[in-house]
Coordinates of C-alpha atoms in Angstrom, one line a residue:
Chain A
X1 CA 105.8 58.6 105.9
X2 CA 104.3 56.0 108.2
X3 CA 102.3 53.0 107.2
X4 CA 99.1 54.5 108.7
X5 CA 99.3 57.4 106.3
X6 CA 100.0 55.3 103.3
X7 CA 97.3 52.9 104.3
X8 CA 94.8 55.7 104.4
X9 CA 95.7 56.8 100.9
X10 CA 95.4 53.2 99.6
X11 CA 92.0 52.9 101.2
X12 CA 90.7 56.1 99.7
X13 CA 92.1 55.0 96.3
X14 CA 90.5 51.6 96.7
X15 CA 87.1 53.2 97.6
X16 CA 87.4 55.6 94.7
X17 CA 88.3 52.6 92.5
X18 CA 85.0 50.9 93.3
X19 CA 83.0 53.9 92.1
X20 CA 85.4 54.4 89.1
X21 CA 85.0 50.8 87.9
X22 CA 81.2 51.3 87.8
X23 CA 81.5 54.6 86.0
X24 CA 84.0 52.9 83.6
X25 CA 81.2 50.6 82.4
X26 CA 78.8 53.5 81.9
X27 CA 81.2 56.0 80.4
X28 CA 84.1 54.0 79.0
X29 CA 82.2 51.0 77.6
X30 CA 78.6 52.3 77.0
X31 CA 79.5 55.9 76.1
X32 CA 77.2 57.7 78.5
X33 CA 78.8 60.5 80.5
X34 CA 77.6 61.2 84.0
X35 CA 78.2 64.1 86.3
X36 CA 76.0 62.8 89.1
X37 CA 77.5 59.6 90.4
X38 CA 78.4 61.3 93.7
X39 CA 74.6 61.3 94.2
X40 CA 74.6 57.4 94.0
X41 CA 77.6 57.4 96.4
X42 CA 75.6 59.6 98.8
X43 CA 72.6 57.3 98.6
X44 CA 74.9 54.4 99.4
X45 CA 76.7 56.2 102.2
X46 CA 73.5 57.3 104.0
X47 CA 71.7 54.0 103.6
X48 CA 74.8 52.2 104.8
X49 CA 75.0 54.5 107.8
X50 CA 71.3 54.0 108.5
X51 CA 71.9 50.3 108.8
X52 CA 75.0 50.3 111.0
X53 CA 74.8 53.4 113.2
X54 CA 73.9 52.4 116.8
X55 CA 70.3 53.1 117.8
X56 CA 71.5 55.1 120.8
X57 CA 73.2 57.9 118.9
X58 CA 71.4 60.8 117.2
X59 CA 70.4 60.6 114.4
X60 CA 69.8 57.0 115.3
X61 CA 70.5 54.0 113.0
X62 CA 69.5 50.4 113.1
X63 CA 72.7 49.0 114.6
X64 CA 72.9 46.1 112.0
X65 CA 76.2 44.5 110.8
X66 CA 78.4 46.2 108.2
X67 CA 77.6 43.6 105.5
X68 CA 73.9 44.5 105.7
X69 CA 75.0 48.2 105.2
X70 CA 77.0 47.3 102.1
X71 CA 74.2 45.3 100.6
X72 CA 71.6 48.0 101.4
X73 CA 73.7 50.8 100.1
X74 CA 74.5 49.0 96.8
X75 CA 70.9 47.9 96.3
X76 CA 69.4 51.2 97.2
X77 CA 71.6 53.1 94.8
X78 CA 70.8 50.5 92.1
X79 CA 67.0 50.8 92.6
X80 CA 67.1 54.6 92.5
X81 CA 69.2 54.5 89.3
X82 CA 66.6 52.3 87.7
X83 CA 63.9 54.9 88.1
X84 CA 66.3 57.7 87.1
X85 CA 67.2 55.7 84.0
X86 CA 63.5 55.1 83.1
X87 CA 63.1 58.9 82.8
X88 CA 66.5 60.0 81.4
X89 CA 68.0 57.2 79.3
X90 CA 65.9 58.2 76.3
X91 CA 67.7 61.6 76.3
X92 CA 70.4 62.0 73.7
X93 CA 74.1 62.4 74.7
X94 CA 74.6 65.8 76.3
X95 CA 71.1 66.0 77.6
X96 CA 71.5 62.8 79.6
X97 CA 74.7 64.3 81.0
X98 CA 72.9 67.4 82.2
X99 CA 70.1 65.2 83.7
X100 CA 72.6 63.3 85.8
X101 CA 74.2 66.5 86.9
X102 CA 70.8 67.7 88.1
X103 CA 70.1 64.4 89.8
X104 CA 73.4 64.5 91.7
X105 CA 72.8 68.0 92.9
X106 CA 69.2 67.2 93.9
X107 CA 70.3 64.4 96.1
X108 CA 72.8 66.6 97.8
X109 CA 70.3 69.4 98.4
X110 CA 67.7 67.0 99.7
X111 CA 70.1 65.5 102.2
X112 CA 71.2 69.1 103.1
X113 CA 67.7 70.2 103.9
X114 CA 66.0 67.2 105.3
X115 CA 67.0 67.1 109.0
X116 CA 66.3 63.4 109.5
X117 CA 69.9 62.4 108.8
X118 CA 71.5 65.4 110.4
X119 CA 71.0 67.8 107.4
X120 CA 74.0 69.9 106.5
X121 CA 75.6 69.4 109.8
X122 CA 76.3 65.8 108.8
X123 CA 75.9 62.5 110.5
X124 CA 78.6 61.6 113.1
X125 CA 79.0 58.2 114.8
X126 CA 79.3 56.0 111.7
X127 CA 81.3 53.0 112.9
X128 CA 84.8 52.6 111.5
X129 CA 84.4 49.4 109.5
X130 CA 86.2 49.9 106.2
X131 CA 89.5 47.9 106.4
X132 CA 92.1 47.7 103.7
X133 CA 91.7 43.9 103.2
X134 CA 87.9 44.3 102.9
X135 CA 88.3 47.1 100.3
X136 CA 90.9 45.1 98.4
X137 CA 88.6 42.1 98.3
X138 CA 85.7 44.2 97.0
X139 CA 87.9 45.8 94.4
X140 CA 89.0 42.4 93.1
X141 CA 85.5 41.1 93.0
X142 CA 84.4 44.3 91.2
X143 CA 87.2 43.9 88.6
X144 CA 86.3 40.3 88.0
X145 CA 82.6 41.0 87.6
X146 CA 83.3 43.9 85.3
X147 CA 85.9 42.1 83.2
X148 CA 83.7 39.1 82.7
X149 CA 80.7 41.2 81.8
X150 CA 82.6 43.3 79.3
X151 CA 84.0 40.2 77.6
X152 CA 80.6 38.7 76.8
X153 CA 77.8 39.4 74.3
X154 CA 76.3 41.7 76.8
X155 CA 79.5 43.8 77.1
X156 CA 80.0 43.8 73.3
X157 CA 76.4 45.1 72.9
X158 CA 77.3 48.0 75.3
X159 CA 80.4 48.7 73.3
X160 CA 78.3 48.7 70.1
X161 CA 76.0 51.3 71.7
X162 CA 79.1 53.5 72.4
X163 CA 80.5 53.1 68.9
X164 CA 77.4 53.6 66.8
X165 CA 74.0 53.6 68.4
X166 CA 71.9 53.4 65.2
X167 CA 74.0 50.6 63.8
X168 CA 73.7 48.8 67.2
X169 CA 69.9 49.0 67.0
X170 CA 69.9 47.7 63.4
X171 CA 72.1 44.9 64.6
X172 CA 69.3 43.8 67.0
X173 CA 70.7 45.4 70.2
X174 CA 68.1 46.7 72.6
X175 CA 69.9 49.9 73.2
X176 CA 67.7 51.1 76.0
X177 CA 68.1 47.9 77.9
X178 CA 71.9 47.9 77.7
X179 CA 72.1 51.5 78.7
X180 CA 69.9 50.6 81.7
X181 CA 72.1 47.7 82.7
X182 CA 75.2 49.8 82.5
X183 CA 73.6 52.6 84.6
X184 CA 72.3 50.3 87.3
X185 CA 75.6 48.4 87.6
X186 CA 77.5 51.7 87.8
X187 CA 75.1 53.0 90.5
X188 CA 75.4 49.8 92.5
X189 CA 79.2 50.2 92.4
X190 CA 78.9 53.8 93.4
X191 CA 76.5 52.9 96.2
X192 CA 78.9 50.3 97.6
X193 CA 81.8 52.8 97.3
X194 CA 79.6 55.3 99.3
X195 CA 79.1 52.8 102.1
X196 CA 82.8 52.1 102.4
X197 CA 83.6 55.8 102.2
X198 CA 81.2 56.6 105.1
X199 CA 82.6 53.8 107.2
X200 CA 86.1 55.0 106.5
X201 CA 85.5 58.7 107.4
X202 CA 83.1 57.7 110.3
X203 CA 81.2 60.9 109.5
X204 CA 79.2 61.8 106.5
X205 CA 77.9 65.1 105.3
X206 CA 76.1 66.0 102.0
X207 CA 79.0 68.4 101.1
X208 CA 81.2 65.3 100.5
X209 CA 79.1 64.2 97.6
X210 CA 79.0 67.4 95.6
X211 CA 79.5 67.8 91.8
X212 CA 83.2 68.1 92.4
X213 CA 83.2 64.4 93.6
X214 CA 81.2 63.3 90.5
X215 CA 83.6 65.2 88.2
X216 CA 86.6 63.7 90.0
X217 CA 85.3 60.2 89.2
X218 CA 84.6 61.0 85.6
X219 CA 88.1 62.6 85.2
X220 CA 89.7 59.4 86.6
X221 CA 87.8 57.3 84.0
X222 CA 88.8 59.5 81.1
X223 CA 92.4 59.9 82.5
X224 CA 92.8 56.1 82.6
X225 CA 91.4 55.7 79.1
X226 CA 87.8 55.0 78.0
X227 CA 87.1 51.4 77.6
X228 CA 90.0 50.1 79.7
X229 CA 89.6 48.5 83.1
X230 CA 93.3 48.5 83.7
X231 CA 93.3 52.2 82.9
X232 CA 90.6 52.8 85.5
X233 CA 92.6 50.9 88.1
X234 CA 95.8 52.9 87.3
X235 CA 93.8 56.2 87.1
X236 CA 92.2 55.7 90.5
X237 CA 95.5 54.8 92.2
X238 CA 97.4 57.7 90.6
X239 CA 94.9 60.4 90.8
X240 CA 93.9 59.6 94.4
X241 CA 97.6 59.6 95.4
X242 CA 98.7 62.6 93.4
X243 CA 97.2 65.3 95.6
X244 CA 99.0 63.6 98.6
X245 CA 102.3 63.4 96.8
X246 CA 101.9 67.1 95.9
X247 CA 101.5 68.1 99.6
X248 CA 105.0 69.7 99.5
X249 CA 103.6 72.4 97.2
X250 CA 101.0 73.4 99.9
X251 CA 98.5 75.9 98.6
X252 CA 99.7 75.3 95.0
X253 CA 98.9 71.6 95.3
X254 CA 95.7 71.6 93.3
X255 CA 97.1 73.8 90.6
X256 CA 99.9 71.3 90.1
X257 CA 97.3 68.5 90.2
X258 CA 95.3 70.2 87.4
X259 CA 98.5 70.9 85.4
X260 CA 99.6 67.2 85.7
X261 CA 96.2 65.9 84.5
X262 CA 96.3 68.4 81.5
X263 CA 99.8 67.4 80.6
X264 CA 99.1 63.7 80.6
X265 CA 95.9 64.3 78.6
X266 CA 97.8 66.3 76.0
X267 CA 100.6 63.7 75.6
X268 CA 98.1 60.8 75.7
X269 CA 94.7 62.1 74.4
X270 CA 93.1 58.7 74.7
X271 CA 94.0 58.4 78.3
X272 CA 96.8 56.4 80.0
X273 CA 95.8 53.1 78.5
X274 CA 93.8 54.3 75.4
X275 CA 91.4 51.4 75.5
X276 CA 94.1 48.8 75.9
X277 CA 94.1 46.2 78.7
X278 CA 97.2 45.3 80.7
X279 CA 96.6 41.6 80.6
X280 CA 98.4 38.9 78.5
X281 CA 95.3 38.7 76.2
X282 CA 95.0 42.5 76.0
X283 CA 98.6 43.0 75.0
X284 CA 98.3 40.2 72.4
X285 CA 95.3 41.9 71.0
X286 CA 97.0 45.3 70.8
X287 CA 100.0 43.7 69.1
X288 CA 97.8 41.9 66.5
X289 CA 96.0 45.1 65.7
X290 CA 99.3 46.9 65.2
X291 CA 100.6 44.1 63.0
X292 CA 97.4 44.2 60.9
X293 CA 97.6 48.0 60.5
X294 CA 101.3 47.8 59.4
X295 CA 100.5 45.1 56.9
X296 CA 97.5 47.0 55.5
X297 CA 99.7 50.1 55.0
X298 CA 102.3 48.0 53.2
X299 CA 99.7 46.5 50.9
X300 CA 98.2 49.9 50.0
X301 CA 101.6 51.3 49.3
X302 CA 102.4 48.3 47.0
X303 CA 99.2 48.6 45.1
X304 CA 99.8 52.4 44.6
X305 CA 103.3 51.7 43.3
X306 CA 101.9 49.1 41.0
X307 CA 99.4 51.5 39.5
X308 CA 102.1 54.1 39.0
X309 CA 104.2 51.5 37.2
X310 CA 101.4 50.5 34.9
X311 CA 100.6 54.1 34.1
Chain B
X1 CA 56.4 32.6 45.4
X2 CA 55.1 34.4 48.5
X3 CA 56.0 38.0 49.1
X4 CA 58.6 38.5 51.8
X5 CA 57.9 42.2 52.1
X6 CA 54.7 44.0 51.4
X7 CA 54.6 47.8 51.5
X8 CA 51.0 49.2 51.4
X9 CA 50.2 52.8 50.8
X10 CA 53.2 53.9 52.8
X11 CA 53.2 57.6 53.7
X12 CA 55.7 59.6 55.8
X13 CA 55.2 63.3 56.3
X14 CA 57.8 65.6 58.0
X15 CA 55.7 68.6 58.9
X16 CA 54.1 69.6 55.6
X17 CA 56.5 67.7 53.4
X18 CA 55.5 64.2 52.3
X19 CA 58.9 62.4 51.9
X20 CA 57.1 59.2 50.9
X21 CA 53.6 59.5 49.6
X22 CA 51.2 56.6 49.1
X23 CA 53.9 54.1 47.9
X24 CA 53.0 50.4 47.5
X25 CA 55.1 47.5 46.2
X26 CA 55.9 43.9 47.2
X27 CA 59.2 42.0 47.1
X28 CA 58.9 38.3 46.3
X29 CA 60.9 35.8 48.4
X30 CA 64.4 35.3 47.0
X31 CA 64.3 38.3 44.7
X32 CA 66.7 41.1 44.1
X33 CA 64.7 44.3 44.0
X34 CA 66.0 47.7 43.0
X35 CA 64.9 51.1 44.4
X36 CA 66.0 54.0 42.3
X37 CA 65.1 57.7 41.9
X38 CA 66.8 61.1 41.9
X39 CA 68.2 62.6 45.1
X40 CA 65.6 63.3 47.7
X41 CA 63.1 60.9 46.1
X42 CA 62.4 59.2 49.5
X43 CA 64.4 56.0 49.0
X44 CA 66.4 56.1 52.3
X45 CA 63.2 57.2 54.1
X46 CA 61.6 54.0 52.9
X47 CA 64.5 52.0 54.4
X48 CA 64.2 54.0 57.7
X49 CA 60.4 53.2 57.8
X50 CA 60.9 49.5 57.1
X51 CA 63.6 49.1 59.7
X52 CA 61.7 51.1 62.3
X53 CA 64.1 54.0 62.6
X54 CA 61.2 56.4 61.6
X55 CA 57.6 55.8 62.5
X56 CA 55.3 56.1 59.5
X57 CA 52.4 58.5 59.1
X58 CA 50.1 56.2 57.2
X59 CA 50.1 52.8 55.6
X60 CA 51.4 49.3 56.5
X61 CA 54.6 47.4 56.2
X62 CA 54.2 43.6 56.4
X63 CA 57.1 41.2 56.7
X64 CA 56.3 37.6 56.0
X65 CA 52.7 38.4 56.5
X66 CA 53.2 40.2 59.9
X67 CA 53.0 43.9 60.4
X68 CA 56.1 45.6 61.7
X69 CA 54.5 48.9 62.4
X70 CA 55.3 50.3 65.8
X71 CA 58.0 47.7 66.6
X72 CA 61.4 49.1 67.7
X73 CA 64.3 48.6 65.3
X74 CA 66.0 45.9 67.3
X75 CA 62.9 43.7 67.2
X76 CA 62.5 44.2 63.5
X77 CA 66.2 43.2 63.2
X78 CA 65.5 40.1 65.2
X79 CA 62.6 39.2 62.9
X80 CA 65.0 39.1 60.0
X81 CA 65.2 42.5 58.3
X82 CA 68.6 44.3 58.4
X83 CA 70.3 46.9 56.4
X84 CA 73.5 48.8 55.6
X85 CA 73.9 52.6 55.6
X86 CA 74.5 55.1 52.9
X87 CA 77.2 56.7 55.1
X88 CA 79.0 53.7 56.5
X89 CA 78.2 53.1 60.1
X90 CA 80.7 50.5 61.4
X91 CA 81.8 50.1 65.0
X92 CA 84.8 52.1 64.0
X93 CA 87.2 51.4 66.9
X94 CA 86.6 47.7 66.9
X95 CA 88.4 45.2 64.8
X96 CA 86.9 43.5 61.8
X97 CA 86.4 40.4 63.8
X98 CA 84.8 42.2 66.7
X99 CA 82.4 44.0 64.4
X100 CA 81.1 40.7 63.1
X101 CA 81.2 38.9 66.5
X102 CA 79.1 41.7 68.1
X103 CA 76.4 41.3 65.4
X104 CA 76.3 37.5 66.0
X105 CA 74.9 38.0 69.5
X106 CA 71.3 36.9 68.6
X107 CA 72.6 33.4 68.2
X108 CA 73.3 33.1 72.0
X109 CA 71.0 33.3 74.9
X110 CA 73.3 33.2 78.0
X111 CA 72.5 35.6 80.7
X112 CA 74.6 38.2 82.5
X113 CA 75.0 35.8 85.4
X114 CA 76.3 33.1 83.0
X115 CA 78.9 35.5 81.7
X116 CA 80.0 36.9 85.0
X117 CA 80.4 33.4 86.5
X118 CA 81.7 32.0 83.2
X119 CA 79.3 29.1 83.4
X120 CA 79.3 26.2 80.9
X121 CA 76.4 27.7 78.9
X122 CA 78.5 30.8 78.4
X123 CA 81.6 28.9 77.2
X124 CA 79.5 26.7 74.8
X125 CA 77.5 29.5 73.2
X126 CA 80.5 31.9 73.1
X127 CA 82.5 29.3 71.2
X128 CA 79.7 28.9 68.7
X129 CA 79.5 32.7 68.2
X130 CA 83.3 32.9 67.6
X131 CA 83.1 30.0 65.1
X132 CA 80.2 31.7 63.2
X133 CA 82.0 35.0 63.0
X134 CA 85.1 33.3 61.7
X135 CA 83.1 31.3 59.1
X136 CA 81.5 34.5 57.9
X137 CA 84.8 36.3 57.6
X138 CA 86.3 33.4 55.6
X139 CA 83.2 33.1 53.2
X140 CA 83.4 36.9 52.5
X141 CA 87.2 37.0 52.2
X142 CA 88.0 39.2 55.2
X143 CA 89.9 36.6 57.3
X144 CA 93.2 38.3 56.4
X145 CA 92.0 41.6 57.8
X146 CA 90.5 40.0 61.0
X147 CA 92.5 42.1 63.4
X148 CA 92.4 45.4 61.5
X149 CA 90.5 48.2 63.3
X150 CA 87.5 48.9 61.1
X151 CA 88.4 52.6 60.7
X152 CA 91.7 51.6 59.0
X153 CA 90.0 49.4 56.4
X154 CA 90.1 50.6 52.8
X155 CA 86.8 52.1 51.8
X156 CA 85.5 49.2 49.6
X157 CA 86.3 46.8 52.4
X158 CA 84.4 48.9 54.9
X159 CA 81.3 48.5 52.7
X160 CA 81.9 44.8 52.5
X161 CA 82.3 44.5 56.2
X162 CA 79.0 46.3 56.8
X163 CA 77.4 43.7 54.6
X164 CA 79.1 40.9 56.6
X165 CA 77.9 42.4 59.8
X166 CA 74.4 42.5 58.5
X167 CA 74.7 38.8 57.4
X168 CA 75.7 37.9 60.9
X169 CA 72.1 38.4 62.0
X170 CA 70.9 35.7 59.6
X171 CA 68.5 38.1 57.9
X172 CA 65.8 37.0 55.5
X173 CA 65.7 40.5 53.9
X174 CA 68.7 42.6 53.3
X175 CA 68.4 46.3 52.6
X176 CA 71.4 47.8 50.9
X177 CA 71.6 51.6 50.8
X178 CA 73.9 52.7 48.0
X179 CA 76.4 49.9 48.4
X180 CA 78.4 51.0 45.4
X181 CA 78.7 54.6 46.4
X182 CA 82.2 55.8 45.8
X183 CA 83.3 52.6 44.1
X184 CA 85.1 52.4 40.8
X185 CA 83.7 50.2 37.9
X186 CA 85.9 47.3 38.9
X187 CA 84.8 47.3 42.5
X188 CA 81.2 47.8 41.4
X189 CA 81.5 44.7 39.2
X190 CA 82.8 42.7 42.2
X191 CA 80.0 44.0 44.4
X192 CA 77.4 42.9 41.9
X193 CA 78.8 39.4 41.9
X194 CA 78.9 39.5 45.7
X195 CA 75.2 40.5 46.0
X196 CA 74.1 37.7 43.7
X197 CA 76.2 35.2 45.6
X198 CA 74.9 36.3 49.0
X199 CA 71.4 35.9 47.8
X200 CA 72.0 32.4 46.7
X201 CA 74.2 31.3 49.6
X202 CA 72.3 32.8 52.4
X203 CA 68.9 32.4 50.8
X204 CA 67.6 35.9 51.4
X205 CA 65.9 38.6 49.5
X206 CA 67.6 41.9 48.7
X207 CA 66.3 45.4 48.3
X208 CA 69.0 47.7 46.9
X209 CA 69.1 51.5 46.5
X210 CA 71.7 52.5 44.0
X211 CA 72.6 55.3 41.5
X212 CA 75.0 53.1 39.5
X213 CA 72.7 52.0 36.7
X214 CA 75.0 49.2 35.6
X215 CA 74.5 47.6 39.0
X216 CA 70.8 48.1 39.1
X217 CA 70.2 46.9 35.5
X218 CA 72.7 44.1 35.9
X219 CA 71.3 42.3 39.0
X220 CA 67.8 43.5 39.8
X221 CA 64.9 41.4 38.7
X222 CA 62.4 44.2 39.3
X223 CA 62.8 47.9 39.9
X224 CA 60.7 50.6 41.6
X225 CA 61.3 54.2 40.6
X226 CA 60.5 57.0 43.0
X227 CA 60.4 60.7 42.4
X228 CA 59.4 63.3 45.0
X229 CA 58.1 60.6 47.3
X230 CA 55.7 59.2 44.7
X231 CA 56.1 55.9 42.9
X232 CA 56.7 56.7 39.3
X233 CA 57.1 53.3 37.7
X234 CA 57.7 49.6 38.5
X235 CA 58.8 46.9 36.2
X236 CA 61.7 44.8 34.9
X237 CA 65.0 46.6 34.0
X238 CA 64.4 46.5 30.3
X239 CA 61.0 48.3 30.6
X240 CA 62.2 50.8 33.2
X241 CA 65.1 51.9 31.0
X242 CA 62.7 52.7 28.2
X243 CA 60.0 54.3 30.3
X244 CA 59.6 57.9 29.2
X245 CA 58.5 59.1 32.7
X246 CA 61.6 57.6 34.2
X247 CA 63.8 59.2 31.6
X248 CA 62.1 62.5 32.2
X249 CA 62.7 62.3 36.0
X250 CA 66.4 61.6 35.5
X251 CA 67.2 63.8 32.6
X252 CA 64.5 66.5 32.7
X253 CA 61.7 66.9 30.1
X254 CA 62.7 67.1 26.5
X255 CA 62.0 70.4 24.9
X256 CA 59.7 70.5 22.0
X257 CA 61.6 72.3 19.3

């Protein structure tokens, strides 16, 4: 295996990770499942391409720097998500999930049928701008932003919405607002991921952003463990690399991929990390929780024995 | 003393069924008020109307002189009304400490930018929130269970934690929905002392729904009795326990032999 090949896998994993981190906030921390985030990636990818593609190719772009493309892609996806959220965030659980599914497919079909950006034939000539260092820097910034958001009153309010929506409301949490923040942040992440994806493939096509892509992102979040950023990072790295590692199995590759995911979910139903973080503070917290549980068990046993003794 | 909560001609209909029908009563500031009645009398519906979970059909609810009609639950909570639930609704996968810390959030005003950049405002306010949560846990005797996941708490402690979480909002009016459900007489006794203590220490008013008559008769200064959504009686515990209408609603009409 040469470095170029490994680098390619790492870049794809890094790009997936950007989208997965955003989805982790929405699904893992706020408790809303989405099957349409490939739609936000598509918006990012196409807006990004519109900015950077040279004006001389067809379909023509604006020929602006890559950074402009990244900002436009992220912002565009965020703005669209705000309007989608206004309509759908009042829907309960499963209905929101179905609405996102519809949104994702709608975006894909629109891009397929509108010829402006090449329609279903796709858009060639996107400049190759995604580099491994750039992706790693964005990943690190994305992790820091997310980790700091989650460990604040805003993040705790989102977790409260996931845990018990009615109780969160009664505790003074503006549930709609926090669902909206989670949705918009996750869409911005997906949009930025889309821009990097387009500028890695140098060619974009609506087919790349199908429901399969959305499902893949959600699977990674669940696989890594809901409510764990380290889980999302591990999940994105492992599940992007896994199909490549399984190349030896040729046509059976995806069967093995599916089997591997199922096996891990059976042995660790709460995902790889199960809500725990792989940081010194996260490990300390998990240890304290275990200690408290053991102590509580001991106490309840003692009091039961005591009662029997008295009786 | 001024009334903290005024319920005027409150009506809630679900389709053709009037769950609460033309009910009026007022809770004086600092009082412990009881709400009793047989199952399905509309007690919890009144809680849901006061906290904004349901929208009412007719009538008015005024809290410290201001109407709360049409406000979303989180705004009503911010104004100072909070509650516990009949079927406990804790943030189950969070620790005892996190449950309380989450509910303390109204005491801080730092923005998302403050938290992402970890600016001084974030550090200062976050420290105050943590101190407040720890103080509440120690007042309420839950410090030892600080790191226990709420789901693993013994039942009585879960009820207690729900009350602590409510207190974290600095409420002026606390609504307790069957706080003694499933408790043995010892635990009920402890809970009674706890409710009185909270009222004095936190200077708030309490409205409590309960089926344990010992608790109701023991701590409530006034009681409202509901039956089939209609107010049956109101008065001090001694009068209520003698009221023939109340006895009839609970035990059925006595047959004339």
